[in-house]
PDB file of C-alpha atoms and ligand atoms in Angstrom:
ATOM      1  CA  UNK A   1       0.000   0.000   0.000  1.00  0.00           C
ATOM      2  CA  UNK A   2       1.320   3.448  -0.821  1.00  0.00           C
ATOM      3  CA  UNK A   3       2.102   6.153   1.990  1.00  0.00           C
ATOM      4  CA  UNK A   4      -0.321   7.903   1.247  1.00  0.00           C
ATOM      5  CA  UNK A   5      -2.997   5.497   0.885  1.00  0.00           C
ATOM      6  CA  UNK A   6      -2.169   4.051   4.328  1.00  0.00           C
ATOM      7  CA  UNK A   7      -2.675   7.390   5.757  1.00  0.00           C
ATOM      8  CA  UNK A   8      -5.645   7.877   4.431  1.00  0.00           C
ATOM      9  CA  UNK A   9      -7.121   4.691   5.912  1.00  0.00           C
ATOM     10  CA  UNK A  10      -5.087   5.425   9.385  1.00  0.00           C
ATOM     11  CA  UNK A  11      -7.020   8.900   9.124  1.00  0.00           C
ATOM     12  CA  UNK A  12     -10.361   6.362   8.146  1.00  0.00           C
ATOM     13  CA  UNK A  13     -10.343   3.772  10.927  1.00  0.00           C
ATOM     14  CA  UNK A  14      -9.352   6.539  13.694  1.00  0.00           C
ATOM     15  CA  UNK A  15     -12.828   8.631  12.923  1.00  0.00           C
ATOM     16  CA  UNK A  16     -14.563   4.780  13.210  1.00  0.00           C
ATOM     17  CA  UNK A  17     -13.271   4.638  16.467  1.00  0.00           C
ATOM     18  CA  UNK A  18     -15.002   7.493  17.684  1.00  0.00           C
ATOM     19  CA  UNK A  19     -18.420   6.924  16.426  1.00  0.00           C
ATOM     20  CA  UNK A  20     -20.488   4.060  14.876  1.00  0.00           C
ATOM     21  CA  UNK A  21     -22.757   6.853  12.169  1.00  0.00           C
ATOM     22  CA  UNK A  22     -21.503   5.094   8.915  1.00  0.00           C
ATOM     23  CA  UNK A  23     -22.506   9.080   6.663  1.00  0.00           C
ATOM     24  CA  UNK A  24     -23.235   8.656   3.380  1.00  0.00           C
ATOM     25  CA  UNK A  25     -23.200  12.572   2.873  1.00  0.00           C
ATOM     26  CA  UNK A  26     -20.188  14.532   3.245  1.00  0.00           C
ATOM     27  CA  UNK A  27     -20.271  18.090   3.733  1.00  0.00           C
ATOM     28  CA  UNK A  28     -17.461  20.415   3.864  1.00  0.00           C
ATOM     29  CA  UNK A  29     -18.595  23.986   5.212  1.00  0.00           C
ATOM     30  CA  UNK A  30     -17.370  27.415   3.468  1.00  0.00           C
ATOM     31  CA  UNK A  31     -16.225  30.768   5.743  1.00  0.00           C
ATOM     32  CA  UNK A  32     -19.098  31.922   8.137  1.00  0.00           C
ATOM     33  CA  UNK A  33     -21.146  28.553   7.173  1.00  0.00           C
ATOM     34  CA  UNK A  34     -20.158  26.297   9.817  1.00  0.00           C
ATOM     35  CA  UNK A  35     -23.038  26.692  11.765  1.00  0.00           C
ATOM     36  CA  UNK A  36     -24.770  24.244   9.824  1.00  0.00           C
ATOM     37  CA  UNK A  37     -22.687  21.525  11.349  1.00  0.00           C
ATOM     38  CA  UNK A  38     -24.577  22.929  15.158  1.00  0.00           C
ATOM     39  CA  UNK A  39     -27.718  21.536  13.381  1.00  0.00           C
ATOM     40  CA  UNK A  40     -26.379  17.460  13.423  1.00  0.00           C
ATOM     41  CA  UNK A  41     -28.119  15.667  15.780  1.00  0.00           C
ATOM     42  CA  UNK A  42     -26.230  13.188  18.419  1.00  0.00           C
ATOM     43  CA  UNK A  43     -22.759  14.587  16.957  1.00  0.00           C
ATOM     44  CA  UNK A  44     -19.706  13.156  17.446  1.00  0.00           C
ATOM     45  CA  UNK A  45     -17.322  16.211  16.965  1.00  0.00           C
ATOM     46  CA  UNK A  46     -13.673  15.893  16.362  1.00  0.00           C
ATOM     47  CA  UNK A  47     -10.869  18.112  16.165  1.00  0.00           C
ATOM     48  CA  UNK A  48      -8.708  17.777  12.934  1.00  0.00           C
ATOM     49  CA  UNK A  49      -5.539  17.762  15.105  1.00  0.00           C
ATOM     50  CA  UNK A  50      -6.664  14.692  16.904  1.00  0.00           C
ATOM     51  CA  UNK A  51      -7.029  12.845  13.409  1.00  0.00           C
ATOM     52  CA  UNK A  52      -3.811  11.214  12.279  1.00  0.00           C
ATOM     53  CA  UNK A  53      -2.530  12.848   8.857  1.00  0.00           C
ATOM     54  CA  UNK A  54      -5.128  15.011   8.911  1.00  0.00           C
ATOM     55  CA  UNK A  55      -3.810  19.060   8.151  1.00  0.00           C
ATOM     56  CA  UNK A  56      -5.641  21.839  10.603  1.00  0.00           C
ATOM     57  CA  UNK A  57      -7.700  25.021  10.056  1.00  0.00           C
ATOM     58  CA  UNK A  58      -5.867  27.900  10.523  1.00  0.00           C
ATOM     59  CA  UNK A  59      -8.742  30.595   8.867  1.00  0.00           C
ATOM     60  CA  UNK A  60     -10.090  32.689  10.857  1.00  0.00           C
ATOM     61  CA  UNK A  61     -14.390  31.476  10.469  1.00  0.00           C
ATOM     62  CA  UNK A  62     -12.892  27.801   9.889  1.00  0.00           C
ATOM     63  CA  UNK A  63     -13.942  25.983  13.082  1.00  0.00           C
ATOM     64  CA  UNK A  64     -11.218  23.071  12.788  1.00  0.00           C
ATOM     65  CA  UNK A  65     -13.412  19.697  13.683  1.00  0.00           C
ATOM     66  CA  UNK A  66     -14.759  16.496  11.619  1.00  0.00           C
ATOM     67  CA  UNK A  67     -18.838  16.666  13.160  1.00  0.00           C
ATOM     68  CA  UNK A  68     -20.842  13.552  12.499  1.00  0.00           C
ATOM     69  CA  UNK A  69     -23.950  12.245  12.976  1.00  0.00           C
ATOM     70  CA  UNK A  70     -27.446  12.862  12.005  1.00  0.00           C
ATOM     71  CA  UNK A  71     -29.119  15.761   9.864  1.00  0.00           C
ATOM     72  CA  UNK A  72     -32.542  15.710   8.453  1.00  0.00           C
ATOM     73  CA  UNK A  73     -32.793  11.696   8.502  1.00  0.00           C
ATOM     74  CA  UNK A  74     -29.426  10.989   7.039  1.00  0.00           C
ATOM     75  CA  UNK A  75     -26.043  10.114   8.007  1.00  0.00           C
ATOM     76  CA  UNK A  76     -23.682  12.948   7.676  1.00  0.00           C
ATOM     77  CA  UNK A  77     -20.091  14.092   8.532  1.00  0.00           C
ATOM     78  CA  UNK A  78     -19.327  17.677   8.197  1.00  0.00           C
ATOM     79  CA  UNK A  79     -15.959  19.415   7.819  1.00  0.00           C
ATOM     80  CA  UNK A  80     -16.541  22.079  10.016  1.00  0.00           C
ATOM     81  CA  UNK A  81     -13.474  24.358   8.420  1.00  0.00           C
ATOM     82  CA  UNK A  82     -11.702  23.478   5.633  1.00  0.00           C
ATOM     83  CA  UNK A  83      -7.646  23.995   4.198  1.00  0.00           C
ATOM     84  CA  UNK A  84      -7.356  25.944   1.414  1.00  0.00           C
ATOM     85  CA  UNK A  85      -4.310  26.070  -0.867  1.00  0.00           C
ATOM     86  CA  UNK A  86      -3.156  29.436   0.146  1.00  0.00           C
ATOM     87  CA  UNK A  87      -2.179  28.304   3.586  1.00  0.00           C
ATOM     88  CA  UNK A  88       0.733  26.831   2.571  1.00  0.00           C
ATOM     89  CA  UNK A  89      -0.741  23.035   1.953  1.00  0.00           C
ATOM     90  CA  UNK A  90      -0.649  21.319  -0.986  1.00  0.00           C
ATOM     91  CA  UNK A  91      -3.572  20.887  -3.042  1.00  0.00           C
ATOM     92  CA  UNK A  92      -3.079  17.142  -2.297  1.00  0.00           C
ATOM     93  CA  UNK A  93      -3.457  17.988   1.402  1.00  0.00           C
ATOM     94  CA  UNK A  94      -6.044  19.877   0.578  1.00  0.00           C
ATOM     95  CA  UNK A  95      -7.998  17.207  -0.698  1.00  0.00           C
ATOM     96  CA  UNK A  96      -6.930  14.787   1.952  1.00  0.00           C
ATOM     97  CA  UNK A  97     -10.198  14.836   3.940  1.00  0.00           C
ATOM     98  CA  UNK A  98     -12.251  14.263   0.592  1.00  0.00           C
ATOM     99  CA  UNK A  99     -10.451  10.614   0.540  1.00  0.00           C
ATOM    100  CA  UNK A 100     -11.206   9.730   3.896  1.00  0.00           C
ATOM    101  CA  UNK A 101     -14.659  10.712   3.216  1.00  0.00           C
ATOM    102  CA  UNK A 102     -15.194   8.382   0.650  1.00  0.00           C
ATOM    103  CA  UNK A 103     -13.697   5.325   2.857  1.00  0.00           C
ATOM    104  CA  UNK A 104     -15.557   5.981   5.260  1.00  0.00           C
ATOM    105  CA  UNK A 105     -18.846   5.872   3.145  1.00  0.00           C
ATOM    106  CA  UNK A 106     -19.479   9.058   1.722  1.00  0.00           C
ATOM    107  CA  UNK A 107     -21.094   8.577  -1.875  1.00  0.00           C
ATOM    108  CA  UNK A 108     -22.621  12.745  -1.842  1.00  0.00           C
ATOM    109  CA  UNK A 109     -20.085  15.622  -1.086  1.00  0.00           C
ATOM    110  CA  UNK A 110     -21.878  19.184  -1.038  1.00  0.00           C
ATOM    111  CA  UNK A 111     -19.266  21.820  -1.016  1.00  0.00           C
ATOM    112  CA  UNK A 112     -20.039  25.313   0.189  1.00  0.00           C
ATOM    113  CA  UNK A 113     -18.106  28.193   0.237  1.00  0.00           C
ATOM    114  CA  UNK A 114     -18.387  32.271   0.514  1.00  0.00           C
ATOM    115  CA  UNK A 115     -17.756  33.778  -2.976  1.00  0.00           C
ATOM    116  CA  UNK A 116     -17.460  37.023  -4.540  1.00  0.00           C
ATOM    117  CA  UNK A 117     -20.154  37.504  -6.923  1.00  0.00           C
ATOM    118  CA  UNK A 118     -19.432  38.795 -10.991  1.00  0.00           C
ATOM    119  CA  UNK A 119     -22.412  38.018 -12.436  1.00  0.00           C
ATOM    120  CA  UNK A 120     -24.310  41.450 -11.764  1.00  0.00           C
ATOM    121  CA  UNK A 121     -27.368  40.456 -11.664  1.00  0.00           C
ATOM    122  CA  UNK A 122     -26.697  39.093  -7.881  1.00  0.00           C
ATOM    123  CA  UNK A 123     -26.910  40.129  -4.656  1.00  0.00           C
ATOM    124  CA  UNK A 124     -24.493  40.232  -1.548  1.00  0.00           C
ATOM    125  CA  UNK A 125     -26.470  36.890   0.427  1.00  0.00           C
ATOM    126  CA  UNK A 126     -27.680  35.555  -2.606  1.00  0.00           C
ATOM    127  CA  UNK A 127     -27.185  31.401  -2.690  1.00  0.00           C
ATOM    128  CA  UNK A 128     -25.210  29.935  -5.939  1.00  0.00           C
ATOM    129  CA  UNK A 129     -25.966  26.782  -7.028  1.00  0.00           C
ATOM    130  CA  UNK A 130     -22.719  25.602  -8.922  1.00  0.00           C
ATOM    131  CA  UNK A 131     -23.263  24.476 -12.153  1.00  0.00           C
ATOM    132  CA  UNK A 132     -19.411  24.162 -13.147  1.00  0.00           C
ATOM    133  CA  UNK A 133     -16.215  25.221 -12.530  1.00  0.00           C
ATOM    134  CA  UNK A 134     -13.037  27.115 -13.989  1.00  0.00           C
ATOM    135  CA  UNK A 135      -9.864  25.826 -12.287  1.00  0.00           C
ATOM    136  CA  UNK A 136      -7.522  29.001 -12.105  1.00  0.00           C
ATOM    137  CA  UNK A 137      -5.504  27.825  -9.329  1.00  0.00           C
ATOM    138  CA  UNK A 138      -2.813  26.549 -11.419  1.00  0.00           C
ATOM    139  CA  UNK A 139      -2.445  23.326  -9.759  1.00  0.00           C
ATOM    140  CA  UNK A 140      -4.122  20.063  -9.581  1.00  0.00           C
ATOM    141  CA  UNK A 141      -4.569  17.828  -7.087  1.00  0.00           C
ATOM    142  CA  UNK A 142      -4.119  15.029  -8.649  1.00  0.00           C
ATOM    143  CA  UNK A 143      -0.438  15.810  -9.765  1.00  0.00           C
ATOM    144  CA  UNK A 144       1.627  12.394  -9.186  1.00  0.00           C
ATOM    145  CA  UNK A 145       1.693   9.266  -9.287  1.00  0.00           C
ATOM    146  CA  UNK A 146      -2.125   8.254  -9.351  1.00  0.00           C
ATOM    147  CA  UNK A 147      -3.212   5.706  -7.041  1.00  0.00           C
ATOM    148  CA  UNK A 148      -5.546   3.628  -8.448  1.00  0.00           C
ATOM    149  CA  UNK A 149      -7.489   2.901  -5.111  1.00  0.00           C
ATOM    150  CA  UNK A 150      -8.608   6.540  -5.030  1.00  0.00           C
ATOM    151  CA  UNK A 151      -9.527   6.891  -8.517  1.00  0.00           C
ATOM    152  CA  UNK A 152      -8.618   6.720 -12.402  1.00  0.00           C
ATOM    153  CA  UNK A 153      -5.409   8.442 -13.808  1.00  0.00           C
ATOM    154  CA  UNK A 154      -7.511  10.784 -15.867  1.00  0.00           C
ATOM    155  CA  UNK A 155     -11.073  11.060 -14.261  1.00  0.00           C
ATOM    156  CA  UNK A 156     -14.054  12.441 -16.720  1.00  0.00           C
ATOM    157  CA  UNK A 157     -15.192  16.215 -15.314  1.00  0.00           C
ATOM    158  CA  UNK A 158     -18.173  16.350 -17.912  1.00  0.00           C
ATOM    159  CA  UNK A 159     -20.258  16.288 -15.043  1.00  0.00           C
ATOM    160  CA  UNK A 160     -18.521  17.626 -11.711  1.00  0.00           C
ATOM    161  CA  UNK A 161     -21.434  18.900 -10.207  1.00  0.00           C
ATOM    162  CA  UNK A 162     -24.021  16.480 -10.828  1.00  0.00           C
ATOM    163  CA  UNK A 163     -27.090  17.825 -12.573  1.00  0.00           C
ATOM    164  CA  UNK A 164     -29.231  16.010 -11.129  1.00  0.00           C
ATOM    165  CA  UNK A 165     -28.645  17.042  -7.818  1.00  0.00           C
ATOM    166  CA  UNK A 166     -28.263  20.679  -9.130  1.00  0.00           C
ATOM    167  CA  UNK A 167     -32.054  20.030 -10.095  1.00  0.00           C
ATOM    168  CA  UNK A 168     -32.483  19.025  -6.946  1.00  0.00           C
ATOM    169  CA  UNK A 169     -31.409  21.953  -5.391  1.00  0.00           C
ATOM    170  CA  UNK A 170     -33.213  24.037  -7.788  1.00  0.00           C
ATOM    171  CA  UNK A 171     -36.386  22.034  -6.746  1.00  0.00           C
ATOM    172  CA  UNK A 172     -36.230  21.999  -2.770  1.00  0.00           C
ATOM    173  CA  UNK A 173     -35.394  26.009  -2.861  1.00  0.00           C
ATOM    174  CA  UNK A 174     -38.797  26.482  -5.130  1.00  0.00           C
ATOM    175  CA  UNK A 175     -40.364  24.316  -2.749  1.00  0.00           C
ATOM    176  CA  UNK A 176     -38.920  26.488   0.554  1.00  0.00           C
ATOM    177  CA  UNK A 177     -39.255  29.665  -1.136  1.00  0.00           C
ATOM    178  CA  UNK A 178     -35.368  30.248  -0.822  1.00  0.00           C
ATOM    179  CA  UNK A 179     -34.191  32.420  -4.015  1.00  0.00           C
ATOM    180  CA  UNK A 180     -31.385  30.552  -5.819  1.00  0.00           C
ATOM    181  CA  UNK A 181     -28.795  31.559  -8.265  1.00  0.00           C
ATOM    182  CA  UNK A 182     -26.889  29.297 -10.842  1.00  0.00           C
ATOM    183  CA  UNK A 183     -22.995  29.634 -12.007  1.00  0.00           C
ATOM    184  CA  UNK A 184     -19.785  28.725 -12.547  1.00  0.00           C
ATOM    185  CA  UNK A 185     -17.411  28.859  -9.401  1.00  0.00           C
ATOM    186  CA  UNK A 186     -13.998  30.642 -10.992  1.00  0.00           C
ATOM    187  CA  UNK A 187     -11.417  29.239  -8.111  1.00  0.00           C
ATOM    188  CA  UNK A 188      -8.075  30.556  -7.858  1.00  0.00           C
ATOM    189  CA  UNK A 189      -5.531  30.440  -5.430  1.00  0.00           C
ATOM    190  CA  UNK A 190      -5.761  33.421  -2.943  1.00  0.00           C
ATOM    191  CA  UNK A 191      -4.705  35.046  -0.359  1.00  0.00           C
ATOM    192  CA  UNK A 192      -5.371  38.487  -2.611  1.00  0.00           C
ATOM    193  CA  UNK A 193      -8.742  39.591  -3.002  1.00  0.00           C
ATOM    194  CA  UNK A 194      -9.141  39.923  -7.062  1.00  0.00           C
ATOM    195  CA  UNK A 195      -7.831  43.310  -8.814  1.00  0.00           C
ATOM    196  CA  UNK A 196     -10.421  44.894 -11.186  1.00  0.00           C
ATOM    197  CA  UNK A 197      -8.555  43.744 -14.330  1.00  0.00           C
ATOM    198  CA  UNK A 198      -8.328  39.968 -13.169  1.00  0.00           C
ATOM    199  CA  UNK A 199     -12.174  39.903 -12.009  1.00  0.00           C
ATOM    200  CA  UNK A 200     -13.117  41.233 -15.770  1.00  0.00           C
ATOM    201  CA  UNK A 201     -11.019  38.499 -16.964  1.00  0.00           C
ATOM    202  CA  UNK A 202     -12.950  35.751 -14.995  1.00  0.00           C
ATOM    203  CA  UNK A 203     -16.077  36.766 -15.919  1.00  0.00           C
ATOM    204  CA  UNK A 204     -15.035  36.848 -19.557  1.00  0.00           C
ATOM    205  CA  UNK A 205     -13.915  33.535 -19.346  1.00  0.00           C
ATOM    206  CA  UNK A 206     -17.134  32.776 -18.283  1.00  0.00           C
ATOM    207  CA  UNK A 207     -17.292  32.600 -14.185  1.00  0.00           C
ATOM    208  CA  UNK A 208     -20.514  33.928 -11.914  1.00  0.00           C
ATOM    209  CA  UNK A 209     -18.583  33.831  -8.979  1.00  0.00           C
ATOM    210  CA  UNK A 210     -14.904  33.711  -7.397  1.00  0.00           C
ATOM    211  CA  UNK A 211     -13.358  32.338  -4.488  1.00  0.00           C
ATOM    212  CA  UNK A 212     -10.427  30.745  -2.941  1.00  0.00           C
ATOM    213  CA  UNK A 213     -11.850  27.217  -2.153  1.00  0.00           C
ATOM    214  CA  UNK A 214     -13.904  23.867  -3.453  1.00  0.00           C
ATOM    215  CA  UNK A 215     -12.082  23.620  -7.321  1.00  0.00           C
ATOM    216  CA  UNK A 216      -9.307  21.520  -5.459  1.00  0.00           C
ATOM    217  CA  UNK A 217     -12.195  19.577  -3.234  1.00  0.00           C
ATOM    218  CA  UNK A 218     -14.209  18.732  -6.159  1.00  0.00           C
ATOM    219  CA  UNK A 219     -11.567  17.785  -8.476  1.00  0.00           C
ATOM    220  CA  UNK A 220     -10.880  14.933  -5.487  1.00  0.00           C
ATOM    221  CA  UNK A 221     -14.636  14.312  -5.282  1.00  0.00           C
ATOM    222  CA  UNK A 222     -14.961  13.270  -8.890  1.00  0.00           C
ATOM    223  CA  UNK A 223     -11.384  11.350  -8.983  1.00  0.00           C
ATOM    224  CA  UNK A 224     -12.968   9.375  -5.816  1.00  0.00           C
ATOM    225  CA  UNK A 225     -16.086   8.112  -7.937  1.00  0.00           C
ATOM    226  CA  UNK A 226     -18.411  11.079  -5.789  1.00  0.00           C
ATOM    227  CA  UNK A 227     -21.530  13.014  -6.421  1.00  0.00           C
ATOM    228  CA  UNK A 228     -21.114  16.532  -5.586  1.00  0.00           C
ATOM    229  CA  UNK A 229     -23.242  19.382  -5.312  1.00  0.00           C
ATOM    230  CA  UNK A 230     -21.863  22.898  -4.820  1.00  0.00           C
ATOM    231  CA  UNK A 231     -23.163  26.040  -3.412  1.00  0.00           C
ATOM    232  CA  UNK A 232     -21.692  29.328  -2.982  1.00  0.00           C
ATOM    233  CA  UNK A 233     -23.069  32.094  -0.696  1.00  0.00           C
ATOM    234  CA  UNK A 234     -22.707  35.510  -2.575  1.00  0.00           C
ATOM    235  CA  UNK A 235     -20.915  37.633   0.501  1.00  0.00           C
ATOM    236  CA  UNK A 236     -20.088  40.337  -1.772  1.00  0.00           C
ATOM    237  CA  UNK A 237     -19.724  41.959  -5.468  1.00  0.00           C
ATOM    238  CA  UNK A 238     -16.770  40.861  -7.125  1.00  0.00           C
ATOM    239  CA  UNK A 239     -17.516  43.510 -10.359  1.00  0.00           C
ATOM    240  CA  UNK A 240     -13.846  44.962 -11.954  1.00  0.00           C
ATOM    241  CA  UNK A 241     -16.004  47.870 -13.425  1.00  0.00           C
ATOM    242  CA  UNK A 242     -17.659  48.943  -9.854  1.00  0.00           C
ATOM    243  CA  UNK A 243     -15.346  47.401  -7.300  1.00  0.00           C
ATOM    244  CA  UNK A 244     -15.197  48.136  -3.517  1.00  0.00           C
ATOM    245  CA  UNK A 245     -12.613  47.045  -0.903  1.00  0.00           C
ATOM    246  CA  UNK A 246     -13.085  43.898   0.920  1.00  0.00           C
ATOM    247  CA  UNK A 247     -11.895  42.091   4.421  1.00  0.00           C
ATOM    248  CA  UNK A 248     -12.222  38.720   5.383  1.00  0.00           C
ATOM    249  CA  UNK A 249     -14.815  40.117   8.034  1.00  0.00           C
ATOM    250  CA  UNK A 250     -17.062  41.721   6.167  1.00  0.00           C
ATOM    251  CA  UNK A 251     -17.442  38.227   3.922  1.00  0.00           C
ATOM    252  CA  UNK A 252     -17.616  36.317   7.156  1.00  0.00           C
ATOM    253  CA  UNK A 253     -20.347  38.754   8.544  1.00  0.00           C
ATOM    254  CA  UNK A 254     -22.634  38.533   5.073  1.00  0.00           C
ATOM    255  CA  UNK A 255     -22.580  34.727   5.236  1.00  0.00           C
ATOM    256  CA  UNK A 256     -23.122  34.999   8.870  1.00  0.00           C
ATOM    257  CA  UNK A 257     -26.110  36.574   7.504  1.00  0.00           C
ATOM    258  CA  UNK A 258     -27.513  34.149   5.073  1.00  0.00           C
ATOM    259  CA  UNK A 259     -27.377  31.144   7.608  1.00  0.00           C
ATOM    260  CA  UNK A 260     -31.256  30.844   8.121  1.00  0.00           C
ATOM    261  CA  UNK A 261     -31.694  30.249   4.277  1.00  0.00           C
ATOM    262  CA  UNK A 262     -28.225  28.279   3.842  1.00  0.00           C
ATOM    263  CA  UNK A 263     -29.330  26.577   6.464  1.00  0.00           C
ATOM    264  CA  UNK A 264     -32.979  25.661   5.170  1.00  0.00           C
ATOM    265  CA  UNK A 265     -31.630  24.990   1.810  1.00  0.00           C
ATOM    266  CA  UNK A 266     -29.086  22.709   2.685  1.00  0.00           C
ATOM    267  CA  UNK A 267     -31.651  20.477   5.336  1.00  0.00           C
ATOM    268  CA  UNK A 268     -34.089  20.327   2.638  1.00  0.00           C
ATOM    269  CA  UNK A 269     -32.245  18.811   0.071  1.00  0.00           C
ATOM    270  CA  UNK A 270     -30.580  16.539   2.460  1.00  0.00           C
ATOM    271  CA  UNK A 271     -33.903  15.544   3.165  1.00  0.00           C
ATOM    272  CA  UNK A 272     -34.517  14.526  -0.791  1.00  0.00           C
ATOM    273  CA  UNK A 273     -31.427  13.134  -1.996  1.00  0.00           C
ATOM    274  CA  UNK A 274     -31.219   9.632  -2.257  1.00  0.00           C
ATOM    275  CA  UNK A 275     -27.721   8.026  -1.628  1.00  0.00           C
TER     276      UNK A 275
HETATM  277  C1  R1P B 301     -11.799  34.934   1.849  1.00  0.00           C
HETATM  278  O1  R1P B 301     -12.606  35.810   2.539  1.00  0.00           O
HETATM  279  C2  R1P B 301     -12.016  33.499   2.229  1.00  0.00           C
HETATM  280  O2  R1P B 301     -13.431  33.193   2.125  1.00  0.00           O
HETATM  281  C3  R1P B 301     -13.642  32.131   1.216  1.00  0.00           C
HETATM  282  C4  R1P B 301     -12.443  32.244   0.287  1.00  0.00           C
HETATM  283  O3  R1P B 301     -12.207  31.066  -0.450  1.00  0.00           O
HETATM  284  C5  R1P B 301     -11.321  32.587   1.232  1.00  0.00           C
HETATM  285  O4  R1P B 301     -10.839  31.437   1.906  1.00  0.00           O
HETATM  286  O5  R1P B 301     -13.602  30.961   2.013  1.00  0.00           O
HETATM  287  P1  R1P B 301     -14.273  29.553   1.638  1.00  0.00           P
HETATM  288  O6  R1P B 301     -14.091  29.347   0.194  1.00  0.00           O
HETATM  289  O7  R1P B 301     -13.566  28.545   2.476  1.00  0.00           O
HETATM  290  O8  R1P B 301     -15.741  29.653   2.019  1.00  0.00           O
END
């Protein structure tokens, strides 16, 4: 067994230890949208630096713990916090977590992230369903030798974000009355904020919305054989033409603000998704 293979199911049968929830739905949380994982019911929480192999939040709005247990009649584990490229991991670290998910039983990954919005006809706390992504980190995760066990050498991204679930999504937000957006998810690396010049030249390439997470995750997600659904909370306008300064707060405070209908949206199609 490679290295990293055996760390990955060191990392595995260490979480099985703690709790006998088998999920079947992973979910990693985005800046200011960890409160979701306070909604799982009979949790099991634990902290990433307990978890051998596993890297450790160090984002401010990035909680740092694996919660698992039960959320609107399903099995979950939630990343409460995730590791983004720009901290100094790899992308392969990055994706680390994604692995152990599916070992442990995960079949459905929803990402979620905060995101600058550049399609103008959004709002600040507006919810993104991802249809797609553009990966302008300039790095893949799966760089190296490719270990079969995880997934093909060259895995097929025709359909990263599932479209079914997508209508899914699309379907339990009519349902709640929770006002959806659709887009593409331009991810680059981060730490800077966008400059006016690079934000027109992500929505020319086609993105709705920009942030500094999820491409690597998802890449992972469909390498590992996954369903994923992605959704983006809109924490602020990400327009070249119009743009404002931005800190880390004031993104943290707008998804903050959304949680009621992140949090509604995300229950309800948990609720409806069949894994
Ligand atoms: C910037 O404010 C941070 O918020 C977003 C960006 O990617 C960046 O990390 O965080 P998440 O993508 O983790 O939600």
């Amino acid at each position: 067994m490679t290295n990293r293979l055996q760390q990955i199911h060191e990392a595995q049968a260490y979480i099985e230890k703690q709790t006998a929830v088998r999920p079947e739905i992973g979910l990693i949380l985005g800046s200011g949208l960890g409160v979701l994982a306070d909604e799982i019911e009979d949790a099991v929480k634990i902290p990433y630096e307990t978890i051998p192999h596993f890297p450790v939040s160090t984002v401010e709005g990035h909680a740092g713990q694996l919660v698992i247990g039960k959320l609107s009649g399903k099995n979950v584990v939630a990343m409460q916090g995730r590791f983004h490229y720009y901290e100094g991991y790899t992308q392969q670290e990055v994706v680390f977590p994604v692995y152990v998910m599916k070992f442990l039983g995960v079949t459905t990954l929803i990402a979620t992230n905060a995101a600058g919005g550049m399609n103008p006809s959004f709002e600040p706390g507006d919810l993104m369903i991802i249809t797609d992504h553009l990966n302008m980190t300039g790095d893949n995760p799966l760089i190296g030798p490719n270990i079969p066990e995880l997934g093909p050498r060259f895995p097929d991204m025709s359909r990263a974000y599932d479209p079914e679930l997508v209508q899914l999504a699309e379907k339990v937000a009519e349902r709640l009355d929770v006002r959806v957006q659709k887009g593409v998810y331009a991810g680059v690396s981060g730490p800077t904020y966008l400059t006016p010049a690079e934000l027109i030249m992500l929505r020319n390439l086609g993105g709705s919305a920009v942030g500094m997470s999820t491409v690597p995750e998802v890449i992972a997600a469909n390498h590992a054989g996954l369903r994923v659904l992605g959704i983006s909370c809109i924490t602020d306008m990400a327009i070249g033409e119009e743009l404002e300064p931005l800190t880390h707060e004031q993104v943290v405070e707008v998804a903050n603000r959304t949680r009621p209908r992140f949090i509604r949206l995300v229950k309800g199609i948990i609720e409806e998704v069949t894994v």
